[in-house]
Every structure is written in structure tokens, then in C-alpha cells.
Amino acid sequence: DQQVKQNSPSLSVQEGRISILNCDYTNSMFDYFLWYKKYPAEGPTFLISISSIKDKNEDGRFTVFLNKSAKHLSLHIVPSQPGDSAVYFCAALSSNTGKLIFGQGTTLQVKP
Amino acid sequence: SQTIHQWPATLVQPVGSPLSLECTVEGTSNPNLYWYRQAAGRGLQLLFYSVGIGQISSEVPQNLSASRPQDRQFILSSKKLLLSDSGFYLCAWSEGSEYEQYFGPGTRLTVT
């Protein structure tokens, strides 16, 4: 029962272009969503989050979009940089439980 | 500022041996603490969480256990390791009612 899904295991983009990472969820009780970035052999680093009362949140080069009707969120990175190459996890939670449910991750490669 | 420590960084243990992984958080009081496992090519799976000293909730049945002997110390243990216990173990903390969780550097456990 995969409540949070990242259907693309990998993504490759050219430096300077936009990276779009996608995430779908099934549980309508989720009301808070987060994106994490992870380098090999390190713990995930929190990137950006969004509450279900919003449809967009922006922080520098990172923007998260939430489409509640489609149960879909995406992370846009503009412009992409080689240092952005990492595994990106989306996560969701219901404020009732406070437990984060993670997707499987998408490996982003940004080519110079 | 808050920091989270995990040790050891890597561990190779034979099947049937005991396990003890330690996590400590600095710079905060009464954090929520979490243990996750990331198996190869998969997302993060929540194993245990704790909202206070001596309060442990288990998310999945397994031969692992967790304890919180002090406010900022979280320990993951096993009496007898299985091959399937191999993975990357991550400790995380969050502040009170905040949803963002912050991860430690992780422990790579290989059971042989």
C-alpha cells in the first residue's frame, strides 16, 4: 500500500534548465507535504514544504506546487545546477497522526 | 542551533549478533525522535517514534526495539540480527508540533 508514489526513478536535465520532480498520493487526509534532498551515505536534508491550504510555495530556486484535486505535487528547480544532483524524496503527512510517509525517491542528475 | 548525531557511521555484523545504534540531539528540549530505515532502492520506512522519555511507538513488527533513556537520546537495538535487517538507518527529530523532521547522517548496517 504505497500512499506516496514517485513514479519516475530517475531524471536527467541539462545545467541551467528546469528540473520537475513529481509525486502522487492517495490518502486524502494528507494535509502537509515536504521535499527532501539526499546525497549518498548522508541523511536527507529538508528542502521545502507546503500546506494543503496553499497551492504554491517558493524558496529561491525551489518551488513546490500542490494540486489537491489530482492528489499531485511537484518540485521545480530553476535553474538546475550540477550540485542539485541527488535523490529527491517527497513526503506527506496527516496532521492527525504527524507521521511522515515517504515516496521511493527520484534520482536527479544535472549535467554540466 | 540544533544538531543531531548518529553512531557508528558504518557497521558490519554477523547474523544473530546484537545491535545498538545511538542517536543524540543537541540544542533543543523535548524533541520528537524517529528511527527510519532505507532499504536499497526504496524510500524511508518509519520504524519507531517517541514524543518523550520512555514513550515509544512502533510502526512495523520486527525484531528491532527502541528506547529513549534520556530526553535527547534515542537508541535502536536488536537482540539477534537477521540478514533482512541490513540497510541505512536514519534518526530524525522534530520540534513539538512542527512537521518538518531533520535527519542525522545515518548508519550503514550490513548483516553478513
PDB file of C-alpha atoms in Angstrom:
ATOM      1  CA  ASP A   1       0.000   0.000   0.000  1.00  0.00           C
ATOM      2  CA  GLN A   2       2.121   2.842  -1.352  1.00  0.00           C
ATOM      3  CA  GLN A   3       0.377   6.016  -0.221  1.00  0.00           C
ATOM      4  CA  VAL A   4       3.044   8.301  -1.679  1.00  0.00           C
ATOM      5  CA  LYS A   5       4.443   7.481  -5.095  1.00  0.00           C
ATOM      6  CA  GLN A   6       7.260   8.896  -7.143  1.00  0.00           C
ATOM      7  CA  ASN A   7       6.814   7.113 -10.430  1.00  0.00           C
ATOM      8  CA  SER A   8       9.996   8.329 -12.072  1.00  0.00           C
ATOM      9  CA  PRO A   9      13.034   6.613 -10.558  1.00  0.00           C
ATOM     10  CA  SER A  10      15.408   8.964 -12.364  1.00  0.00           C
ATOM     11  CA  LEU A  11      15.571  12.251 -14.216  1.00  0.00           C
ATOM     12  CA  SER A  12      18.381  13.835 -16.222  1.00  0.00           C
ATOM     13  CA  VAL A  13      18.473  17.526 -17.156  1.00  0.00           C
ATOM     14  CA  GLN A  14      20.991  19.974 -18.525  1.00  0.00           C
ATOM     15  CA  GLU A  15      22.526  22.597 -16.286  1.00  0.00           C
ATOM     16  CA  GLY A  16      20.508  25.833 -16.388  1.00  0.00           C
ATOM     17  CA  ARG A  17      17.277  24.152 -17.423  1.00  0.00           C
ATOM     18  CA  ILE A  18      14.262  23.375 -15.263  1.00  0.00           C
ATOM     19  CA  SER A  19      14.002  20.149 -13.260  1.00  0.00           C
ATOM     20  CA  ILE A  20      10.485  18.944 -12.480  1.00  0.00           C
ATOM     21  CA  LEU A  21      10.066  16.158  -9.954  1.00  0.00           C
ATOM     22  CA  ASN A  22       6.639  14.663  -9.494  1.00  0.00           C
ATOM     23  CA  CYS A  23       4.842  12.968  -6.641  1.00  0.00           C
ATOM     24  CA  ASP A  24       1.366  11.460  -6.303  1.00  0.00           C
ATOM     25  CA  TYR A  25      -0.501  10.487  -3.165  1.00  0.00           C
ATOM     26  CA  THR A  26      -3.630   8.517  -2.432  1.00  0.00           C
ATOM     27  CA  ASN A  27      -4.612   9.490   1.104  1.00  0.00           C
ATOM     28  CA  SER A  28      -6.985  12.467   1.107  1.00  0.00           C
ATOM     29  CA  MET A  29      -6.209  13.020   4.800  1.00  0.00           C
ATOM     30  CA  PHE A  30      -2.695  14.224   3.967  1.00  0.00           C
ATOM     31  CA  ASP A  31      -2.538  17.947   4.613  1.00  0.00           C
ATOM     32  CA  TYR A  32       1.158  18.750   4.689  1.00  0.00           C
ATOM     33  CA  PHE A  33       3.805  17.882   2.129  1.00  0.00           C
ATOM     34  CA  LEU A  34       7.577  18.086   2.179  1.00  0.00           C
ATOM     35  CA  TRP A  35      10.510  17.593  -0.160  1.00  0.00           C
ATOM     36  CA  TYR A  36      13.872  16.258   0.946  1.00  0.00           C
ATOM     37  CA  LYS A  37      17.174  16.020  -0.870  1.00  0.00           C
ATOM     38  CA  LYS A  38      19.593  13.191  -0.154  1.00  0.00           C
ATOM     39  CA  TYR A  39      23.186  12.629  -1.142  1.00  0.00           C
ATOM     40  CA  PRO A  40      24.675   9.093  -0.980  1.00  0.00           C
ATOM     41  CA  ALA A  41      25.606   7.915   2.507  1.00  0.00           C
ATOM     42  CA  GLU A  42      24.075  11.018   4.099  1.00  0.00           C
ATOM     43  CA  GLY A  43      20.804  11.792   5.818  1.00  0.00           C
ATOM     44  CA  PRO A  44      18.055  13.599   3.889  1.00  0.00           C
ATOM     45  CA  THR A  45      18.045  17.385   4.036  1.00  0.00           C
ATOM     46  CA  PHE A  46      14.773  19.262   4.290  1.00  0.00           C
ATOM     47  CA  LEU A  47      14.177  21.467   1.232  1.00  0.00           C
ATOM     48  CA  ILE A  48      10.720  22.927   1.148  1.00  0.00           C
ATOM     49  CA  SER A  49       7.205  22.212   2.342  1.00  0.00           C
ATOM     50  CA  ILE A  50       3.640  23.171   1.566  1.00  0.00           C
ATOM     51  CA  SER A  51       0.399  23.091   3.475  1.00  0.00           C
ATOM     52  CA  SER A  52      -2.773  21.869   1.824  1.00  0.00           C
ATOM     53  CA  ILE A  53      -4.295  25.331   2.190  1.00  0.00           C
ATOM     54  CA  LYS A  54      -1.835  26.589  -0.405  1.00  0.00           C
ATOM     55  CA  ASP A  55      -1.166  25.570  -3.989  1.00  0.00           C
ATOM     56  CA  LYS A  56       2.305  27.023  -4.326  1.00  0.00           C
ATOM     57  CA  ASN A  57       5.316  27.722  -2.157  1.00  0.00           C
ATOM     58  CA  GLU A  58       8.561  29.228  -3.368  1.00  0.00           C
ATOM     59  CA  ASP A  59      12.024  29.391  -1.829  1.00  0.00           C
ATOM     60  CA  GLY A  60      14.769  30.665  -4.069  1.00  0.00           C
ATOM     61  CA  ARG A  61      15.290  28.257  -6.952  1.00  0.00           C
ATOM     62  CA  PHE A  62      12.821  25.762  -5.485  1.00  0.00           C
ATOM     63  CA  THR A  63       9.052  25.903  -5.961  1.00  0.00           C
ATOM     64  CA  VAL A  64       6.556  23.300  -4.860  1.00  0.00           C
ATOM     65  CA  PHE A  65       3.132  23.095  -6.493  1.00  0.00           C
ATOM     66  CA  LEU A  66       0.188  21.235  -4.996  1.00  0.00           C
ATOM     67  CA  ASN A  67      -2.871  20.082  -6.928  1.00  0.00           C
ATOM     68  CA  LYS A  68      -5.224  18.690  -4.319  1.00  0.00           C
ATOM     69  CA  SER A  69      -7.908  17.587  -6.729  1.00  0.00           C
ATOM     70  CA  ALA A  70      -5.378  15.476  -8.605  1.00  0.00           C
ATOM     71  CA  LYS A  71      -3.544  14.476  -5.415  1.00  0.00           C
ATOM     72  CA  HIS A  72      -0.349  15.538  -7.079  1.00  0.00           C
ATOM     73  CA  LEU A  73       2.587  17.693  -6.136  1.00  0.00           C
ATOM     74  CA  SER A  74       5.696  18.692  -7.960  1.00  0.00           C
ATOM     75  CA  LEU A  75       9.038  20.297  -7.191  1.00  0.00           C
ATOM     76  CA  HIS A  76      10.504  22.707  -9.721  1.00  0.00           C
ATOM     77  CA  ILE A  77      14.170  23.630  -9.622  1.00  0.00           C
ATOM     78  CA  VAL A  78      15.122  26.603 -11.775  1.00  0.00           C
ATOM     79  CA  PRO A  79      17.841  26.935 -12.893  1.00  0.00           C
ATOM     80  CA  SER A  80      19.205  23.466 -12.238  1.00  0.00           C
ATOM     81  CA  GLN A  81      22.812  23.206 -11.096  1.00  0.00           C
ATOM     82  CA  PRO A  82      25.182  20.215 -11.022  1.00  0.00           C
ATOM     83  CA  GLY A  83      25.168  20.397  -7.211  1.00  0.00           C
ATOM     84  CA  ASP A  84      21.448  19.628  -7.319  1.00  0.00           C
ATOM     85  CA  SER A  85      22.272  16.082  -8.420  1.00  0.00           C
ATOM     86  CA  ALA A  86      20.886  13.890  -5.644  1.00  0.00           C
ATOM     87  CA  VAL A  87      17.924  11.714  -4.705  1.00  0.00           C
ATOM     88  CA  TYR A  88      14.761  13.703  -4.007  1.00  0.00           C
ATOM     89  CA  PHE A  89      12.067  12.334  -1.722  1.00  0.00           C
ATOM     90  CA  CYS A  90       8.599  13.692  -1.345  1.00  0.00           C
ATOM     91  CA  ALA A  91       6.792  13.052   1.909  1.00  0.00           C
ATOM     92  CA  ALA A  92       3.283  13.613   3.167  1.00  0.00           C
ATOM     93  CA  LEU A  93       1.566  13.601   6.499  1.00  0.00           C
ATOM     94  CA  SER A  94      -1.789  13.998   8.098  1.00  0.00           C
ATOM     95  CA  SER A  95      -1.819  16.485  10.945  1.00  0.00           C
ATOM     96  CA  ASN A  96      -3.935  13.931  12.819  1.00  0.00           C
ATOM     97  CA  THR A  97      -1.051  11.479  13.029  1.00  0.00           C
ATOM     98  CA  GLY A  98       2.017  13.620  12.400  1.00  0.00           C
ATOM     99  CA  LYS A  99       3.729  10.676  10.721  1.00  0.00           C
ATOM    100  CA  LEU A 100       5.674  11.279   7.537  1.00  0.00           C
ATOM    101  CA  ILE A 101       5.091   8.874   4.668  1.00  0.00           C
ATOM    102  CA  PHE A 102       7.864   8.937   2.083  1.00  0.00           C
ATOM    103  CA  GLY A 103       7.895   8.192  -1.607  1.00  0.00           C
ATOM    104  CA  GLN A 104      10.519   5.931  -3.135  1.00  0.00           C
ATOM    105  CA  GLY A 105      12.667   8.814  -4.342  1.00  0.00           C
ATOM    106  CA  THR A 106      13.749  10.183  -7.727  1.00  0.00           C
ATOM    107  CA  THR A 107      17.412  10.412  -8.661  1.00  0.00           C
ATOM    108  CA  LEU A 108      18.138  13.730 -10.360  1.00  0.00           C
ATOM    109  CA  GLN A 109      21.232  14.149 -12.481  1.00  0.00           C
ATOM    110  CA  VAL A 110      22.106  17.638 -13.666  1.00  0.00           C
ATOM    111  CA  LYS A 111      24.649  17.554 -16.477  1.00  0.00           C
ATOM    112  CA  PRO A 112      27.139  20.424 -16.876  1.00  0.00           C
TER     113      PRO A 112
ATOM    114  CA  SER B   1      21.486  25.719  16.590  1.00  0.00           C
ATOM    115  CA  GLN B   2      20.308  22.150  16.715  1.00  0.00           C
ATOM    116  CA  THR B   3      22.481  19.229  15.660  1.00  0.00           C
ATOM    117  CA  ILE B   4      21.835  15.514  15.503  1.00  0.00           C
ATOM    118  CA  HIS B   5      24.469  12.833  15.840  1.00  0.00           C
ATOM    119  CA  GLN B   6      24.395   9.164  14.969  1.00  0.00           C
ATOM    120  CA  TRP B   7      26.979   6.493  15.506  1.00  0.00           C
ATOM    121  CA  PRO B   8      28.509   4.409  14.286  1.00  0.00           C
ATOM    122  CA  ALA B   9      28.567   5.574  10.671  1.00  0.00           C
ATOM    123  CA  THR B  10      29.029   2.067   9.327  1.00  0.00           C
ATOM    124  CA  LEU B  11      28.650  -1.340  10.929  1.00  0.00           C
ATOM    125  CA  VAL B  12      29.144  -4.901   9.746  1.00  0.00           C
ATOM    126  CA  GLN B  13      27.617  -7.509  11.998  1.00  0.00           C
ATOM    127  CA  PRO B  14      27.090 -11.273  11.683  1.00  0.00           C
ATOM    128  CA  VAL B  15      23.630 -12.803  11.700  1.00  0.00           C
ATOM    129  CA  GLY B  16      22.443 -13.472  15.226  1.00  0.00           C
ATOM    130  CA  SER B  17      24.578 -10.794  16.848  1.00  0.00           C
ATOM    131  CA  PRO B  18      23.117  -7.922  18.899  1.00  0.00           C
ATOM    132  CA  LEU B  19      22.775  -4.356  17.700  1.00  0.00           C
ATOM    133  CA  SER B  20      22.854  -0.963  19.338  1.00  0.00           C
ATOM    134  CA  LEU B  21      22.673   2.271  17.357  1.00  0.00           C
ATOM    135  CA  GLU B  22      22.670   5.574  19.153  1.00  0.00           C
ATOM    136  CA  CYS B  23      21.262   8.965  18.252  1.00  0.00           C
ATOM    137  CA  THR B  24      21.568  12.198  20.204  1.00  0.00           C
ATOM    138  CA  VAL B  25      20.179  15.655  19.552  1.00  0.00           C
ATOM    139  CA  GLU B  26      21.685  18.901  20.785  1.00  0.00           C
ATOM    140  CA  GLY B  27      20.256  22.373  21.039  1.00  0.00           C
ATOM    141  CA  THR B  28      16.628  21.523  21.711  1.00  0.00           C
ATOM    142  CA  SER B  29      14.459  20.179  24.508  1.00  0.00           C
ATOM    143  CA  ASN B  30      11.780  17.502  24.388  1.00  0.00           C
ATOM    144  CA  PRO B  31      12.102  16.813  20.680  1.00  0.00           C
ATOM    145  CA  ASN B  32      10.085  14.191  18.875  1.00  0.00           C
ATOM    146  CA  LEU B  33      12.508  11.476  17.816  1.00  0.00           C
ATOM    147  CA  TYR B  34      12.265   8.957  14.979  1.00  0.00           C
ATOM    148  CA  TRP B  35      14.055   5.919  13.603  1.00  0.00           C
ATOM    149  CA  TYR B  36      13.771   5.187   9.884  1.00  0.00           C
ATOM    150  CA  ARG B  37      15.269   2.530   7.661  1.00  0.00           C
ATOM    151  CA  GLN B  38      16.040   2.884   3.992  1.00  0.00           C
ATOM    152  CA  ALA B  39      16.455  -0.431   2.214  1.00  0.00           C
ATOM    153  CA  ALA B  40      18.363  -0.488  -1.057  1.00  0.00           C
ATOM    154  CA  GLY B  41      16.443   1.340  -3.802  1.00  0.00           C
ATOM    155  CA  ARG B  42      13.497   2.135  -1.594  1.00  0.00           C
ATOM    156  CA  GLY B  43      12.045   5.017   0.347  1.00  0.00           C
ATOM    157  CA  LEU B  44      12.309   5.678   4.032  1.00  0.00           C
ATOM    158  CA  GLN B  45      10.268   3.464   6.313  1.00  0.00           C
ATOM    159  CA  LEU B  46       9.344   4.714   9.770  1.00  0.00           C
ATOM    160  CA  LEU B  47      10.316   2.154  12.426  1.00  0.00           C
ATOM    161  CA  PHE B  48       9.781   3.922  15.764  1.00  0.00           C
ATOM    162  CA  TYR B  49       8.924   7.330  17.090  1.00  0.00           C
ATOM    163  CA  SER B  50       8.975   8.889  20.516  1.00  0.00           C
ATOM    164  CA  VAL B  51       7.321  12.002  21.894  1.00  0.00           C
ATOM    165  CA  GLY B  52       9.033  11.813  25.287  1.00  0.00           C
ATOM    166  CA  ILE B  53      11.287   9.868  27.629  1.00  0.00           C
ATOM    167  CA  GLY B  54      10.207   6.248  27.833  1.00  0.00           C
ATOM    168  CA  GLN B  55       7.436   6.750  25.255  1.00  0.00           C
ATOM    169  CA  ILE B  56       7.998   4.591  22.197  1.00  0.00           C
ATOM    170  CA  SER B  57       5.611   3.780  19.378  1.00  0.00           C
ATOM    171  CA  SER B  58       6.402   1.000  16.947  1.00  0.00           C
ATOM    172  CA  GLU B  59       5.296   1.214  13.348  1.00  0.00           C
ATOM    173  CA  VAL B  60       6.242  -2.193  11.997  1.00  0.00           C
ATOM    174  CA  PRO B  61       6.556  -5.599  13.651  1.00  0.00           C
ATOM    175  CA  GLN B  62      10.144  -6.769  13.583  1.00  0.00           C
ATOM    176  CA  ASN B  63      12.972  -7.928  15.752  1.00  0.00           C
ATOM    177  CA  LEU B  64      14.111  -4.377  16.456  1.00  0.00           C
ATOM    178  CA  SER B  65      13.325  -2.296  19.507  1.00  0.00           C
ATOM    179  CA  ALA B  66      13.882   1.311  20.531  1.00  0.00           C
ATOM    180  CA  SER B  67      14.435   3.089  23.801  1.00  0.00           C
ATOM    181  CA  ARG B  68      14.652   6.685  24.941  1.00  0.00           C
ATOM    182  CA  PRO B  69      16.528   6.731  28.232  1.00  0.00           C
ATOM    183  CA  GLN B  70      17.116  10.485  28.152  1.00  0.00           C
ATOM    184  CA  ASP B  71      15.303  13.444  26.602  1.00  0.00           C
ATOM    185  CA  ARG B  72      17.671  13.793  23.670  1.00  0.00           C
ATOM    186  CA  GLN B  73      18.896  10.219  23.288  1.00  0.00           C
ATOM    187  CA  PHE B  74      17.279   7.571  21.128  1.00  0.00           C
ATOM    188  CA  ILE B  75      18.624   4.029  20.828  1.00  0.00           C
ATOM    189  CA  LEU B  76      17.790   1.341  18.290  1.00  0.00           C
ATOM    190  CA  SER B  77      18.517  -2.221  19.370  1.00  0.00           C
ATOM    191  CA  SER B  78      18.213  -5.821  18.396  1.00  0.00           C
ATOM    192  CA  LYS B  79      18.993  -8.986  20.341  1.00  0.00           C
ATOM    193  CA  LYS B  80      19.628 -11.062  17.211  1.00  0.00           C
ATOM    194  CA  LEU B  81      20.171  -9.538  13.802  1.00  0.00           C
ATOM    195  CA  LEU B  82      18.713 -11.010  10.619  1.00  0.00           C
ATOM    196  CA  LEU B  83      20.064 -10.652   7.096  1.00  0.00           C
ATOM    197  CA  SER B  84      16.985  -8.595   6.264  1.00  0.00           C
ATOM    198  CA  ASP B  85      18.000  -6.003   8.858  1.00  0.00           C
ATOM    199  CA  SER B  86      20.680  -4.690   6.508  1.00  0.00           C
ATOM    200  CA  GLY B  87      20.055  -1.138   5.405  1.00  0.00           C
ATOM    201  CA  PHE B  88      20.642   2.516   6.051  1.00  0.00           C
ATOM    202  CA  TYR B  89      19.276   3.600   9.428  1.00  0.00           C
ATOM    203  CA  LEU B  90      18.357   7.195   9.987  1.00  0.00           C
ATOM    204  CA  CYS B  91      17.465   9.066  13.121  1.00  0.00           C
ATOM    205  CA  ALA B  92      15.412  12.242  12.884  1.00  0.00           C
ATOM    206  CA  TRP B  93      13.967  14.838  15.198  1.00  0.00           C
ATOM    207  CA  SER B  94      11.219  17.406  15.043  1.00  0.00           C
ATOM    208  CA  GLU B  95      10.194  20.285  17.246  1.00  0.00           C
ATOM    209  CA  GLY B  96       6.967  19.940  19.187  1.00  0.00           C
ATOM    210  CA  SER B  97       4.076  20.484  16.827  1.00  0.00           C
ATOM    211  CA  GLU B  98       6.244  21.329  13.794  1.00  0.00           C
ATOM    212  CA  TYR B  99       6.000  18.927  10.878  1.00  0.00           C
ATOM    213  CA  GLU B 100       9.483  19.268   9.426  1.00  0.00           C
ATOM    214  CA  GLN B 101      11.807  16.487  10.502  1.00  0.00           C
ATOM    215  CA  TYR B 102      15.585  16.849  10.467  1.00  0.00           C
ATOM    216  CA  PHE B 103      17.756  13.848   9.849  1.00  0.00           C
ATOM    217  CA  GLY B 104      21.071  12.642  11.166  1.00  0.00           C
ATOM    218  CA  PRO B 105      23.893  11.371   8.941  1.00  0.00           C
ATOM    219  CA  GLY B 106      22.744   7.756   9.120  1.00  0.00           C
ATOM    220  CA  THR B 107      24.302   4.366   9.883  1.00  0.00           C
ATOM    221  CA  ARG B 108      25.001   1.866   7.141  1.00  0.00           C
ATOM    222  CA  LEU B 109      24.369  -1.607   8.628  1.00  0.00           C
ATOM    223  CA  THR B 110      25.431  -4.723   6.779  1.00  0.00           C
ATOM    224  CA  VAL B 111      24.436  -8.044   8.282  1.00  0.00           C
ATOM    225  CA  THR B 112      26.546 -10.914   6.961  1.00  0.00           C
TER     226      THR B 112
END
